């Protein structure tokens, strides 16, 4: 990176399966690393060379978490799980950020900025599609009085789910920003 005259090293800190490249109490560690803290080693080398360090993470596709917590899966209106790819012959499901996973994401971000020489975080993939999981249903009902899983939206309330979801996304990004600022 230095020979290329770069000023930032951007490294994936969590792989596409939701496994960390460092020891984390919140995420499973990438098993081929053993106990090696790969992120620390690379980040310290980059800092020593005068580079800024960026960690990149796409928290939405998290197969390891979706296997541990199937109720956290992002859902279609019909109740199906959304996702991509396969792990152990099963689909890899997206995680809904309106579940307790939002707290876990912020704990991971807090650990990264507290314990590592990191300057910024690039959110590689953060699913912004509407979700009909039970967590979204409960939170939307509490916040708006609207049941997203009702068969018909009452006249004039067709956009309530979308507007609520957009507001939640804004709140989630603000929370991540506040976590980083601390």
GROMACS .gro file of N, CA and C in nm:
model
  546
    1UNK      N    1   0.083  -0.120   0.000
    1UNK     CA    2   0.000   0.000   0.000
    1UNK      C    3   0.087   0.125   0.000
    2UNK      N    4   0.196   0.123   0.078
    2UNK     CA    5   0.287   0.239   0.082
    2UNK      C    6   0.354   0.258  -0.054
    3UNK      N    7   0.400   0.149  -0.114
    3UNK     CA    8   0.465   0.158  -0.246
    3UNK      C    9   0.370   0.211  -0.352
    4UNK      N   10   0.241   0.189  -0.334
    4UNK     CA   11   0.141   0.239  -0.429
    4UNK      C   12   0.103   0.384  -0.397
    5UNK      N   13   0.165   0.441  -0.294
    5UNK     CA   14   0.136   0.577  -0.250
    5UNK      C   15  -0.007   0.591  -0.196
    6UNK      N   16  -0.058   0.485  -0.135
    6UNK     CA   17  -0.190   0.489  -0.074
    6UNK      C   18  -0.180   0.557   0.062
    7UNK      N   19  -0.290   0.611   0.109
    7UNK     CA   20  -0.289   0.671   0.243
    7UNK      C   21  -0.387   0.600   0.337
    8UNK      N   22  -0.463   0.503   0.285
    8UNK     CA   23  -0.558   0.427   0.367
    8UNK      C   24  -0.547   0.280   0.331
    9UNK      N   25  -0.547   0.197   0.433
    9UNK     CA   26  -0.557   0.053   0.413
    9UNK      C   27  -0.696   0.013   0.459
   10UNK      N   28  -0.773  -0.043   0.367
   10UNK     CA   29  -0.910  -0.087   0.398
   10UNK      C   30  -0.909  -0.239   0.403
   11UNK      N   31  -0.943  -0.295   0.519
   11UNK     CA   32  -0.939  -0.439   0.538
   11UNK      C   33  -1.074  -0.489   0.586
   12UNK      N   34  -1.121  -0.599   0.527
   12UNK     CA   35  -1.240  -0.665   0.581
   12UNK      C   36  -1.206  -0.712   0.722
   13UNK      N   37  -1.291  -0.680   0.816
   13UNK     CA   38  -1.267  -0.722   0.955
   13UNK      C   39  -1.355  -0.840   0.994
   14UNK      N   40  -1.458  -0.866   0.914
   14UNK     CA   41  -1.548  -0.979   0.934
   14UNK      C   42  -1.573  -1.037   0.795
   15UNK      N   43  -1.561  -1.168   0.780
   15UNK     CA   44  -1.582  -1.226   0.648
   15UNK      C   45  -1.730  -1.241   0.615
   16UNK      N   46  -1.758  -1.293   0.497
   16UNK     CA   47  -1.897  -1.301   0.450
   16UNK      C   48  -1.982  -1.400   0.528
   17UNK      N   49  -1.921  -1.480   0.613
   17UNK     CA   50  -1.996  -1.573   0.696
   17UNK      C   51  -2.024  -1.516   0.835
   18UNK      N   52  -1.972  -1.396   0.864
   18UNK     CA   53  -1.993  -1.335   0.995
   18UNK      C   54  -1.887  -1.374   1.095
   19UNK      N   55  -1.769  -1.418   1.044
   19UNK     CA   56  -1.658  -1.457   1.132
   19UNK      C   57  -1.554  -1.345   1.135
   20UNK      N   58  -1.509  -1.311   1.255
   20UNK     CA   59  -1.414  -1.201   1.274
   20UNK      C   60  -1.271  -1.245   1.244
   21UNK      N   61  -1.190  -1.148   1.202
   21UNK     CA   62  -1.046  -1.170   1.181
   21UNK      C   63  -0.966  -1.128   1.305
   22UNK      N   64  -1.032  -1.129   1.419
   22UNK     CA   65  -0.969  -1.097   1.546
   22UNK      C   66  -1.049  -1.166   1.656
   23UNK      N   67  -0.990  -1.186   1.773
   23UNK     CA   68  -1.067  -1.248   1.882
   23UNK      C   69  -1.176  -1.152   1.930
   24UNK      N   70  -1.298  -1.196   1.924
   24UNK     CA   71  -1.410  -1.111   1.963
   24UNK      C   72  -1.504  -1.190   2.054
   25UNK      N   73  -1.548  -1.129   2.162
   25UNK     CA   74  -1.646  -1.198   2.246
   25UNK      C   75  -1.786  -1.197   2.183
   26UNK      N   76  -1.805  -1.123   2.072
   26UNK     CA   77  -1.936  -1.105   2.012
   26UNK      C   78  -1.958  -1.188   1.885
   27UNK      N   79  -1.851  -1.216   1.814
   27UNK     CA   80  -1.860  -1.289   1.687
   27UNK      C   81  -1.769  -1.411   1.691
   28UNK      N   82  -1.806  -1.515   1.618
   28UNK     CA   83  -1.712  -1.627   1.608
   28UNK      C   84  -1.590  -1.584   1.528
   29UNK      N   85  -1.477  -1.640   1.560
   29UNK     CA   86  -1.353  -1.604   1.489
   29UNK      C   87  -1.335  -1.696   1.369
   30UNK      N   88  -1.278  -1.644   1.263
   30UNK     CA   89  -1.249  -1.722   1.144
   30UNK      C   90  -1.160  -1.839   1.185
   31UNK      N   91  -1.205  -1.964   1.170
   31UNK     CA   92  -1.137  -2.078   1.231
   31UNK      C   93  -0.996  -2.106   1.180
   32UNK      N   94  -0.966  -2.074   1.055
   32UNK     CA   95  -0.833  -2.102   1.003
   32UNK      C   96  -0.725  -2.015   1.068
   33UNK      N   97  -0.766  -1.910   1.139
   33UNK     CA   98  -0.667  -1.822   1.203
   33UNK      C   99  -0.617  -1.877   1.336
   34UNK      N  100  -0.681  -1.980   1.386
   34UNK     CA  101  -0.641  -2.029   1.518
   34UNK      C  102  -0.666  -1.919   1.619
   35UNK      N  103  -0.562  -1.877   1.690
   35UNK     CA  104  -0.575  -1.766   1.784
   35UNK      C  105  -0.506  -1.640   1.733
   36UNK      N  106  -0.468  -1.639   1.606
   36UNK     CA  107  -0.397  -1.525   1.549
   36UNK      C  108  -0.490  -1.404   1.534
   37UNK      N  109  -0.448  -1.291   1.584
   37UNK     CA  110  -0.524  -1.167   1.572
   37UNK      C  111  -0.479  -1.099   1.443
   38UNK      N  112  -0.531  -1.146   1.331
   38UNK     CA  113  -0.489  -1.097   1.200
   38UNK      C  114  -0.517  -0.949   1.182
   39UNK      N  115  -0.632  -0.903   1.229
   39UNK     CA  116  -0.663  -0.762   1.211
   39UNK      C  117  -0.563  -0.673   1.286
   40UNK      N  118  -0.529  -0.708   1.409
   40UNK     CA  119  -0.433  -0.628   1.485
   40UNK      C  120  -0.298  -0.623   1.414
   41UNK      N  121  -0.251  -0.738   1.366
   41UNK     CA  122  -0.122  -0.744   1.299
   41UNK      C  123  -0.118  -0.653   1.177
   42UNK      N  124  -0.220  -0.660   1.095
   42UNK     CA  125  -0.224  -0.578   0.973
   42UNK      C  126  -0.243  -0.430   1.008
   43UNK      N  127  -0.333  -0.400   1.102
   43UNK     CA  128  -0.359  -0.261   1.139
   43UNK      C  129  -0.234  -0.195   1.198
   44UNK      N  130  -0.161  -0.266   1.281
   44UNK     CA  131  -0.040  -0.208   1.341
   44UNK      C  132   0.069  -0.186   1.236
   45UNK      N  133   0.083  -0.279   1.142
   45UNK     CA  134   0.178  -0.258   1.032
   45UNK      C  135   0.139  -0.135   0.949
   46UNK      N  136   0.013  -0.122   0.920
   46UNK     CA  137  -0.034  -0.007   0.841
   46UNK      C  138  -0.010   0.123   0.916
   47UNK      N  139  -0.043   0.128   1.043
   47UNK     CA  140  -0.020   0.249   1.123
   47UNK      C  141   0.129   0.283   1.128
   48UNK      N  142   0.212   0.179   1.146
   48UNK     CA  143   0.357   0.200   1.150
   48UNK      C  144   0.411   0.256   1.019
   49UNK      N  145   0.341   0.228   0.910
   49UNK     CA  146   0.382   0.280   0.779
   49UNK      C  147   0.318   0.415   0.747
   50UNK      N  148   0.242   0.469   0.843
   50UNK     CA  149   0.181   0.601   0.825
   50UNK      C  150   0.046   0.600   0.754
   51UNK      N  151  -0.015   0.485   0.744
   51UNK     CA  152  -0.145   0.475   0.677
   51UNK      C  153  -0.260   0.489   0.775
   52UNK      N  154  -0.371   0.540   0.728
   52UNK     CA  155  -0.496   0.534   0.802
   52UNK      C  156  -0.550   0.392   0.789
   53UNK      N  157  -0.624   0.346   0.888
   53UNK     CA  158  -0.678   0.210   0.885
   53UNK      C  159  -0.830   0.216   0.881
   54UNK      N  160  -0.885   0.149   0.782
   54UNK     CA  161  -1.029   0.137   0.767
   54UNK      C  162  -1.068  -0.009   0.781
   55UNK      N  163  -1.168  -0.033   0.864
   55UNK     CA  164  -1.224  -0.167   0.874
   55UNK      C  165  -1.351  -0.172   0.791
   56UNK      N  166  -1.369  -0.279   0.715
   56UNK     CA  167  -1.489  -0.293   0.633
   56UNK      C  168  -1.567  -0.414   0.681
   57UNK      N  169  -1.700  -0.393   0.698
   57UNK     CA  170  -1.786  -0.500   0.746
   57UNK      C  171  -1.925  -0.484   0.687
   58UNK      N  172  -1.978  -0.592   0.636
   58UNK     CA  173  -2.117  -0.596   0.592
   58UNK      C  174  -2.196  -0.676   0.692
   59UNK      N  175  -2.257  -0.613   0.793
   59UNK     CA  176  -2.319  -0.690   0.901
   59UNK      C  177  -2.447  -0.765   0.863
   60UNK      N  178  -2.516  -0.724   0.757
   60UNK     CA  179  -2.647  -0.785   0.726
   60UNK      C  180  -2.642  -0.933   0.692
   61UNK      N  181  -2.552  -0.977   0.602
   61UNK     CA  182  -2.546  -1.121   0.579
   61UNK      C  183  -2.457  -1.184   0.686
   62UNK      N  184  -2.517  -1.255   0.778
   62UNK     CA  185  -2.442  -1.312   0.890
   62UNK      C  186  -2.489  -1.455   0.914
   63UNK      N  187  -2.446  -1.547   0.829
   63UNK     CA  188  -2.493  -1.686   0.839
   63UNK      C  189  -2.470  -1.750   0.975
   64UNK      N  190  -2.356  -1.722   1.037
   64UNK     CA  191  -2.329  -1.782   1.167
   64UNK      C  192  -2.434  -1.737   1.270
   65UNK      N  193  -2.470  -1.608   1.266
   65UNK     CA  194  -2.570  -1.557   1.359
   65UNK      C  195  -2.710  -1.607   1.323
   66UNK      N  196  -2.739  -1.619   1.193
   66UNK     CA  197  -2.873  -1.665   1.155
   66UNK      C  198  -2.893  -1.811   1.192
   67UNK      N  199  -2.785  -1.888   1.198
   67UNK     CA  200  -2.798  -2.025   1.243
   67UNK      C  201  -2.819  -2.031   1.394
   68UNK      N  202  -2.754  -1.941   1.468
   68UNK     CA  203  -2.769  -1.937   1.614
   68UNK      C  204  -2.903  -1.879   1.656
   69UNK      N  205  -2.952  -1.782   1.578
   69UNK     CA  206  -3.074  -1.709   1.613
   69UNK      C  207  -3.166  -1.702   1.490
   70UNK      N  208  -3.233  -1.811   1.456
   70UNK     CA  209  -3.319  -1.809   1.336
   70UNK      C  210  -3.430  -1.705   1.342
   71UNK      N  211  -3.470  -1.664   1.463
   71UNK     CA  212  -3.574  -1.561   1.476
   71UNK      C  213  -3.523  -1.423   1.438
   72UNK      N  214  -3.393  -1.405   1.421
   72UNK     CA  215  -3.337  -1.276   1.380
   72UNK      C  216  -3.338  -1.260   1.228
   73UNK      N  217  -3.380  -1.361   1.154
   73UNK     CA  218  -3.376  -1.356   1.008
   73UNK      C  219  -3.466  -1.247   0.952
   74UNK      N  220  -3.417  -1.182   0.848
   74UNK     CA  221  -3.495  -1.084   0.773
   74UNK      C  222  -3.604  -1.160   0.698
   75UNK      N  223  -3.728  -1.111   0.703
   75UNK     CA  224  -3.842  -1.183   0.646
   75UNK      C  225  -3.914  -1.105   0.536
   76UNK      N  226  -3.965  -1.180   0.441
   76UNK     CA  227  -4.053  -1.123   0.339
   76UNK      C  228  -4.193  -1.109   0.397
   77UNK      N  229  -4.280  -1.042   0.326
   77UNK     CA  230  -4.419  -1.027   0.370
   77UNK      C  231  -4.486  -1.163   0.389
   78UNK      N  232  -4.445  -1.261   0.306
   78UNK     CA  233  -4.503  -1.395   0.315
   78UNK      C  234  -4.439  -1.478   0.425
   79UNK      N  235  -4.338  -1.426   0.493
   79UNK     CA  236  -4.274  -1.496   0.604
   79UNK      C  237  -4.147  -1.569   0.567
   80UNK      N  238  -4.109  -1.569   0.438
   80UNK     CA  239  -3.986  -1.635   0.397
   80UNK      C  240  -3.863  -1.557   0.439
   81UNK      N  241  -3.753  -1.628   0.456
   81UNK     CA  242  -3.627  -1.563   0.491
   81UNK      C  243  -3.558  -1.514   0.363
   82UNK      N  244  -3.491  -1.400   0.373
   82UNK     CA  245  -3.414  -1.350   0.259
   82UNK      C  246  -3.268  -1.383   0.282
   83UNK      N  247  -3.193  -1.396   0.175
   83UNK     CA  248  -3.053  -1.427   0.191
   83UNK      C  249  -2.984  -1.462   0.061
   84UNK      N  250  -2.869  -1.524   0.073
   84UNK     CA  251  -2.785  -1.556  -0.042
   84UNK      C  252  -2.701  -1.678  -0.009
   85UNK      N  253  -2.645  -1.739  -0.111
   85UNK     CA  254  -2.543  -1.842  -0.094
   85UNK      C  255  -2.582  -1.961  -0.010
   86UNK      N  256  -2.483  -2.038   0.025
   86UNK     CA  257  -2.507  -2.158   0.105
   86UNK      C  258  -2.391  -2.184   0.199
   87UNK      N  259  -2.421  -2.235   0.315
   87UNK     CA  260  -2.321  -2.280   0.410
   87UNK      C  261  -2.377  -2.410   0.468
   88UNK      N  262  -2.296  -2.514   0.468
   88UNK     CA  263  -2.340  -2.645   0.516
   88UNK      C  264  -2.472  -2.686   0.451
   89UNK      N  265  -2.482  -2.660   0.320
   89UNK     CA  266  -2.600  -2.695   0.240
   89UNK      C  267  -2.728  -2.625   0.284
   90UNK      N  268  -2.716  -2.516   0.355
   90UNK     CA  269  -2.833  -2.437   0.393
   90UNK      C  270  -2.814  -2.296   0.341
   91UNK      N  271  -2.925  -2.228   0.316
   91UNK     CA  272  -2.915  -2.088   0.271
   91UNK      C  273  -2.858  -2.000   0.381
   92UNK      N  274  -2.787  -1.897   0.341
   92UNK     CA  275  -2.734  -1.797   0.435
   92UNK      C  276  -2.835  -1.683   0.440
   93UNK      N  277  -2.889  -1.659   0.557
   93UNK     CA  278  -2.994  -1.560   0.568
   93UNK      C  279  -2.943  -1.426   0.617
   94UNK      N  280  -3.008  -1.322   0.566
   94UNK     CA  281  -2.981  -1.188   0.617
   94UNK      C  282  -3.039  -1.176   0.757
   95UNK      N  283  -2.978  -1.090   0.834
   95UNK     CA  284  -3.026  -1.063   0.969
   95UNK      C  285  -3.099  -0.929   0.968
   96UNK      N  286  -3.211  -0.922   1.038
   96UNK     CA  287  -3.285  -0.797   1.051
   96UNK      C  288  -3.219  -0.714   1.161
   97UNK      N  289  -3.194  -0.589   1.133
   97UNK     CA  290  -3.130  -0.501   1.229
   97UNK      C  291  -3.226  -0.451   1.337
   98UNK      N  292  -3.354  -0.487   1.327
   98UNK     CA  293  -3.449  -0.449   1.431
   98UNK      C  294  -3.461  -0.555   1.539
   99UNK      N  295  -3.375  -0.654   1.533
   99UNK     CA  296  -3.367  -0.761   1.633
   99UNK      C  297  -3.257  -0.725   1.733
  100UNK      N  298  -3.231  -0.810   1.832
  100UNK     CA  299  -3.118  -0.784   1.922
  100UNK      C  300  -2.982  -0.779   1.850
  101UNK      N  301  -2.978  -0.817   1.724
  101UNK     CA  302  -2.853  -0.809   1.648
  101UNK      C  303  -2.801  -0.665   1.640
  102UNK      N  304  -2.891  -0.567   1.642
  102UNK     CA  305  -2.848  -0.427   1.640
  102UNK      C  306  -2.754  -0.399   1.757
  103UNK      N  307  -2.786  -0.451   1.875
  103UNK     CA  308  -2.700  -0.432   1.992
  103UNK      C  309  -2.565  -0.500   1.970
  104UNK      N  310  -2.567  -0.620   1.915
  104UNK     CA  311  -2.443  -0.693   1.891
  104UNK      C  312  -2.354  -0.617   1.793
  105UNK      N  313  -2.413  -0.561   1.687
  105UNK     CA  314  -2.336  -0.482   1.590
  105UNK      C  315  -2.267  -0.366   1.660
  106UNK      N  316  -2.338  -0.296   1.746
  106UNK     CA  317  -2.278  -0.182   1.816
  106UNK      C  318  -2.172  -0.226   1.916
  107UNK      N  319  -2.188  -0.341   1.977
  107UNK     CA  320  -2.084  -0.393   2.066
  107UNK      C  321  -1.957  -0.424   1.987
  108UNK      N  322  -1.971  -0.481   1.869
  108UNK     CA  323  -1.857  -0.512   1.784
  108UNK      C  324  -1.787  -0.382   1.742
  109UNK      N  325  -1.865  -0.284   1.698
  109UNK     CA  326  -1.808  -0.156   1.657
  109UNK      C  327  -1.735  -0.090   1.774
  110UNK      N  328  -1.795  -0.094   1.892
  110UNK     CA  329  -1.731  -0.037   2.011
  110UNK      C  330  -1.598  -0.107   2.037
  111UNK      N  331  -1.595  -0.239   2.030
  111UNK     CA  332  -1.470  -0.313   2.053
  111UNK      C  333  -1.364  -0.274   1.950
  112UNK      N  334  -1.402  -0.265   1.824
  112UNK     CA  335  -1.305  -0.230   1.720
  112UNK      C  336  -1.240  -0.095   1.747
  113UNK      N  337  -1.321   0.005   1.777
  113UNK     CA  338  -1.266   0.140   1.796
  113UNK      C  339  -1.200   0.158   1.932
  114UNK      N  340  -1.236   0.078   2.028
  114UNK     CA  341  -1.174   0.086   2.160
  114UNK      C  342  -1.040   0.013   2.164
  115UNK      N  343  -1.032  -0.103   2.098
  115UNK     CA  344  -0.917  -0.191   2.114
  115UNK      C  345  -0.819  -0.194   1.997
  116UNK      N  346  -0.853  -0.130   1.886
  116UNK     CA  347  -0.769  -0.140   1.766
  116UNK      C  348  -0.737  -0.003   1.710
  117UNK      N  349  -0.624   0.010   1.642
  117UNK     CA  350  -0.587   0.139   1.583
  117UNK      C  351  -0.662   0.163   1.451
  118UNK      N  352  -0.791   0.185   1.463
  118UNK     CA  353  -0.878   0.198   1.346
  118UNK      C  354  -0.927   0.342   1.336
  119UNK      N  355  -0.931   0.393   1.213
  119UNK     CA  356  -0.970   0.532   1.192
  119UNK      C  357  -1.112   0.548   1.138
  120UNK      N  358  -1.158   0.448   1.066
  120UNK     CA  359  -1.294   0.456   1.013
  120UNK      C  360  -1.349   0.318   0.986
  121UNK      N  361  -1.480   0.314   0.965
  121UNK     CA  362  -1.548   0.188   0.937
  121UNK      C  363  -1.631   0.206   0.811
  122UNK      N  364  -1.613   0.116   0.717
  122UNK     CA  365  -1.695   0.116   0.596
  122UNK      C  366  -1.797   0.004   0.610
  123UNK      N  367  -1.924   0.041   0.608
  123UNK     CA  368  -2.029  -0.061   0.612
  123UNK      C  369  -2.049  -0.110   0.469
  124UNK      N  370  -1.997  -0.227   0.443
  124UNK     CA  371  -1.998  -0.284   0.309
  124UNK      C  372  -2.139  -0.320   0.264
  125UNK      N  373  -2.218  -0.377   0.351
  125UNK     CA  374  -2.355  -0.415   0.315
  125UNK      C  375  -2.440  -0.408   0.441
  126UNK      N  376  -2.540  -0.324   0.435
  126UNK     CA  377  -2.635  -0.306   0.544
  126UNK      C  378  -2.773  -0.311   0.480
  127UNK      N  379  -2.843  -0.423   0.497
  127UNK     CA  380  -2.970  -0.446   0.429
  127UNK      C  381  -3.073  -0.340   0.466
  128UNK      N  382  -3.126  -0.273   0.365
  128UNK     CA  383  -3.222  -0.166   0.387
  128UNK      C  384  -3.362  -0.201   0.339
  129UNK      N  385  -3.383  -0.326   0.299
  129UNK     CA  386  -3.514  -0.368   0.250
  129UNK      C  387  -3.614  -0.381   0.366
  130UNK      N  388  -3.742  -0.361   0.334
  130UNK     CA  389  -3.845  -0.379   0.436
  130UNK      C  390  -3.845  -0.521   0.488
  131UNK      N  391  -3.877  -0.536   0.615
  131UNK     CA  392  -3.879  -0.667   0.679
  131UNK      C  393  -4.011  -0.685   0.753
  132UNK      N  394  -4.058  -0.810   0.756
  132UNK     CA  395  -4.183  -0.844   0.824
  132UNK      C  396  -4.160  -0.946   0.935
  133UNK      N  397  -4.043  -0.943   0.998
  133UNK     CA  398  -4.019  -1.037   1.108
  133UNK      C  399  -4.101  -0.994   1.230
  134UNK      N  400  -4.105  -1.081   1.330
  134UNK     CA  401  -4.183  -1.051   1.450
  134UNK      C  402  -4.127  -0.930   1.525
  135UNK      N  403  -3.995  -0.907   1.518
  135UNK     CA  404  -3.937  -0.790   1.584
  135UNK      C  405  -3.984  -0.662   1.517
  136UNK      N  406  -3.985  -0.662   1.383
  136UNK     CA  407  -4.034  -0.544   1.310
  136UNK      C  408  -4.182  -0.522   1.339
  137UNK      N  409  -4.258  -0.632   1.340
  137UNK     CA  410  -4.401  -0.621   1.368
  137UNK      C  411  -4.424  -0.557   1.505
  138UNK      N  412  -4.354  -0.607   1.606
  138UNK     CA  413  -4.371  -0.557   1.743
  138UNK      C  414  -4.328  -0.410   1.754
  139UNK      N  415  -4.211  -0.377   1.700
  139UNK     CA  416  -4.160  -0.240   1.713
  139UNK      C  417  -4.246  -0.140   1.635
  140UNK      N  418  -4.287  -0.178   1.514
  140UNK     CA  419  -4.370  -0.088   1.434
  140UNK      C  420  -4.505  -0.066   1.502
  141UNK      N  421  -4.563  -0.173   1.557
  141UNK     CA  422  -4.691  -0.162   1.627
  141UNK      C  423  -4.678  -0.069   1.748
  142UNK      N  424  -4.568  -0.085   1.825
  142UNK     CA  425  -4.545   0.001   1.942
  142UNK      C  426  -4.525   0.146   1.901
  143UNK      N  427  -4.449   0.168   1.793
  143UNK     CA  428  -4.414   0.305   1.752
  143UNK      C  429  -4.525   0.376   1.676
  144UNK      N  430  -4.607   0.301   1.600
  144UNK     CA  431  -4.704   0.365   1.510
  144UNK      C  432  -4.848   0.321   1.530
  145UNK      N  433  -4.868   0.210   1.602
  145UNK     CA  434  -5.003   0.155   1.615
  145UNK      C  435  -5.045   0.074   1.494
  146UNK      N  436  -4.954   0.052   1.400
  146UNK     CA  437  -4.986  -0.019   1.276
  146UNK      C  438  -4.925  -0.159   1.279
  147UNK      N  439  -5.008  -0.260   1.250
  147UNK     CA  440  -4.963  -0.399   1.243
  147UNK      C  441  -4.922  -0.428   1.099
  148UNK      N  442  -4.792  -0.439   1.075
  148UNK     CA  443  -4.741  -0.460   0.939
  148UNK      C  444  -4.785  -0.595   0.882
  149UNK      N  445  -4.822  -0.688   0.967
  149UNK     CA  446  -4.862  -0.820   0.919
  149UNK      C  447  -5.014  -0.834   0.902
  150UNK      N  448  -5.086  -0.722   0.915
  150UNK     CA  449  -5.229  -0.727   0.889
  150UNK      C  450  -5.249  -0.751   0.739
  151UNK      N  451  -5.360  -0.812   0.705
  151UNK     CA  452  -5.382  -0.846   0.565
  151UNK      C  453  -5.404  -0.724   0.477
  152UNK      N  454  -5.464  -0.622   0.533
  152UNK     CA  455  -5.489  -0.500   0.456
  152UNK      C  456  -5.442  -0.380   0.536
  153UNK      N  457  -5.378  -0.290   0.467
  153UNK     CA  458  -5.340  -0.164   0.531
  153UNK      C  459  -5.462  -0.072   0.528
  154UNK      N  460  -5.500  -0.017   0.642
  154UNK     CA  461  -5.614   0.077   0.642
  154UNK      C  462  -5.586   0.194   0.547
  155UNK      N  463  -5.690   0.243   0.484
  155UNK     CA  464  -5.677   0.352   0.388
  155UNK      C  465  -5.595   0.467   0.448
  156UNK      N  466  -5.500   0.513   0.372
  156UNK     CA  467  -5.415   0.624   0.415
  156UNK      C  468  -5.295   0.582   0.498
  157UNK      N  469  -5.281   0.451   0.525
  157UNK     CA  470  -5.169   0.403   0.609
  157UNK      C  471  -5.073   0.315   0.530
  158UNK      N  472  -5.083   0.316   0.397
  158UNK     CA  473  -5.003   0.227   0.314
  158UNK      C  474  -4.853   0.247   0.331
  159UNK      N  475  -4.812   0.368   0.361
  159UNK     CA  476  -4.669   0.399   0.370
  159UNK      C  477  -4.614   0.394   0.512
  160UNK      N  478  -4.696   0.359   0.609
  160UNK     CA  479  -4.653   0.362   0.749
  160UNK      C  480  -4.533   0.271   0.771
  161UNK      N  481  -4.535   0.150   0.720
  161UNK     CA  482  -4.426   0.055   0.738
  161UNK      C  483  -4.297   0.110   0.678
  162UNK      N  484  -4.305   0.158   0.554
  162UNK     CA  485  -4.184   0.210   0.488
  162UNK      C  486  -4.127   0.329   0.563
  163UNK      N  487  -4.212   0.423   0.601
  163UNK     CA  488  -4.164   0.541   0.673
  163UNK      C  489  -4.105   0.504   0.808
  164UNK      N  490  -4.170   0.412   0.878
  164UNK     CA  491  -4.118   0.365   1.007
  164UNK      C  492  -3.982   0.301   0.987
  165UNK      N  493  -3.971   0.216   0.884
  165UNK     CA  494  -3.846   0.145   0.858
  165UNK      C  495  -3.733   0.244   0.824
  166UNK      N  496  -3.761   0.343   0.742
  166UNK     CA  497  -3.660   0.444   0.707
  166UNK      C  498  -3.613   0.520   0.832
  167UNK      N  499  -3.705   0.551   0.920
  167UNK     CA  500  -3.669   0.619   1.045
  167UNK      C  501  -3.581   0.530   1.131
  168UNK      N  502  -3.614   0.399   1.140
  168UNK     CA  503  -3.531   0.304   1.216
  168UNK      C  504  -3.391   0.295   1.157
  169UNK      N  505  -3.381   0.291   1.025
  169UNK     CA  506  -3.248   0.287   0.962
  169UNK      C  507  -3.167   0.410   1.000
  170UNK      N  508  -3.230   0.527   0.992
  170UNK     CA  509  -3.161   0.650   1.031
  170UNK      C  510  -3.114   0.641   1.176
  171UNK      N  511  -3.198   0.590   1.264
  171UNK     CA  512  -3.162   0.576   1.406
  171UNK      C  513  -3.047   0.477   1.424
  172UNK      N  514  -3.048   0.369   1.346
  172UNK     CA  515  -2.942   0.269   1.356
  172UNK      C  516  -2.808   0.326   1.311
  173UNK      N  517  -2.809   0.398   1.201
  173UNK     CA  518  -2.684   0.459   1.153
  173UNK      C  519  -2.634   0.565   1.251
  174UNK      N  520  -2.725   0.643   1.308
  174UNK     CA  521  -2.687   0.742   1.408
  174UNK      C  522  -2.627   0.673   1.530
  175UNK      N  523  -2.685   0.562   1.571
  175UNK     CA  524  -2.631   0.489   1.687
  175UNK      C  525  -2.490   0.439   1.657
  176UNK      N  526  -2.467   0.384   1.539
  176UNK     CA  527  -2.332   0.339   1.502
  176UNK      C  528  -2.235   0.457   1.503
  177UNK      N  529  -2.279   0.570   1.449
  177UNK     CA  530  -2.196   0.690   1.448
  177UNK      C  531  -2.162   0.735   1.591
  178UNK      N  532  -2.260   0.730   1.680
  178UNK     CA  533  -2.236   0.767   1.821
  178UNK      C  534  -2.143   0.668   1.889
  179UNK      N  535  -2.158   0.540   1.858
  179UNK     CA  536  -2.067   0.438   1.913
  179UNK      C  537  -1.924   0.467   1.870
  180UNK      N  538  -1.905   0.498   1.743
  180UNK     CA  539  -1.772   0.530   1.692
  180UNK      C  540  -1.717   0.656   1.759
  181UNK      N  541  -1.801   0.757   1.776
  181UNK     CA  542  -1.756   0.882   1.837
  181UNK      C  543  -1.709   0.863   1.981
  182UNK      N  544  -1.771   0.769   2.053
  182UNK     CA  545  -1.727   0.743   2.191
  182UNK      C  546  -1.589   0.683   2.191
   0.00000   0.00000   0.00000
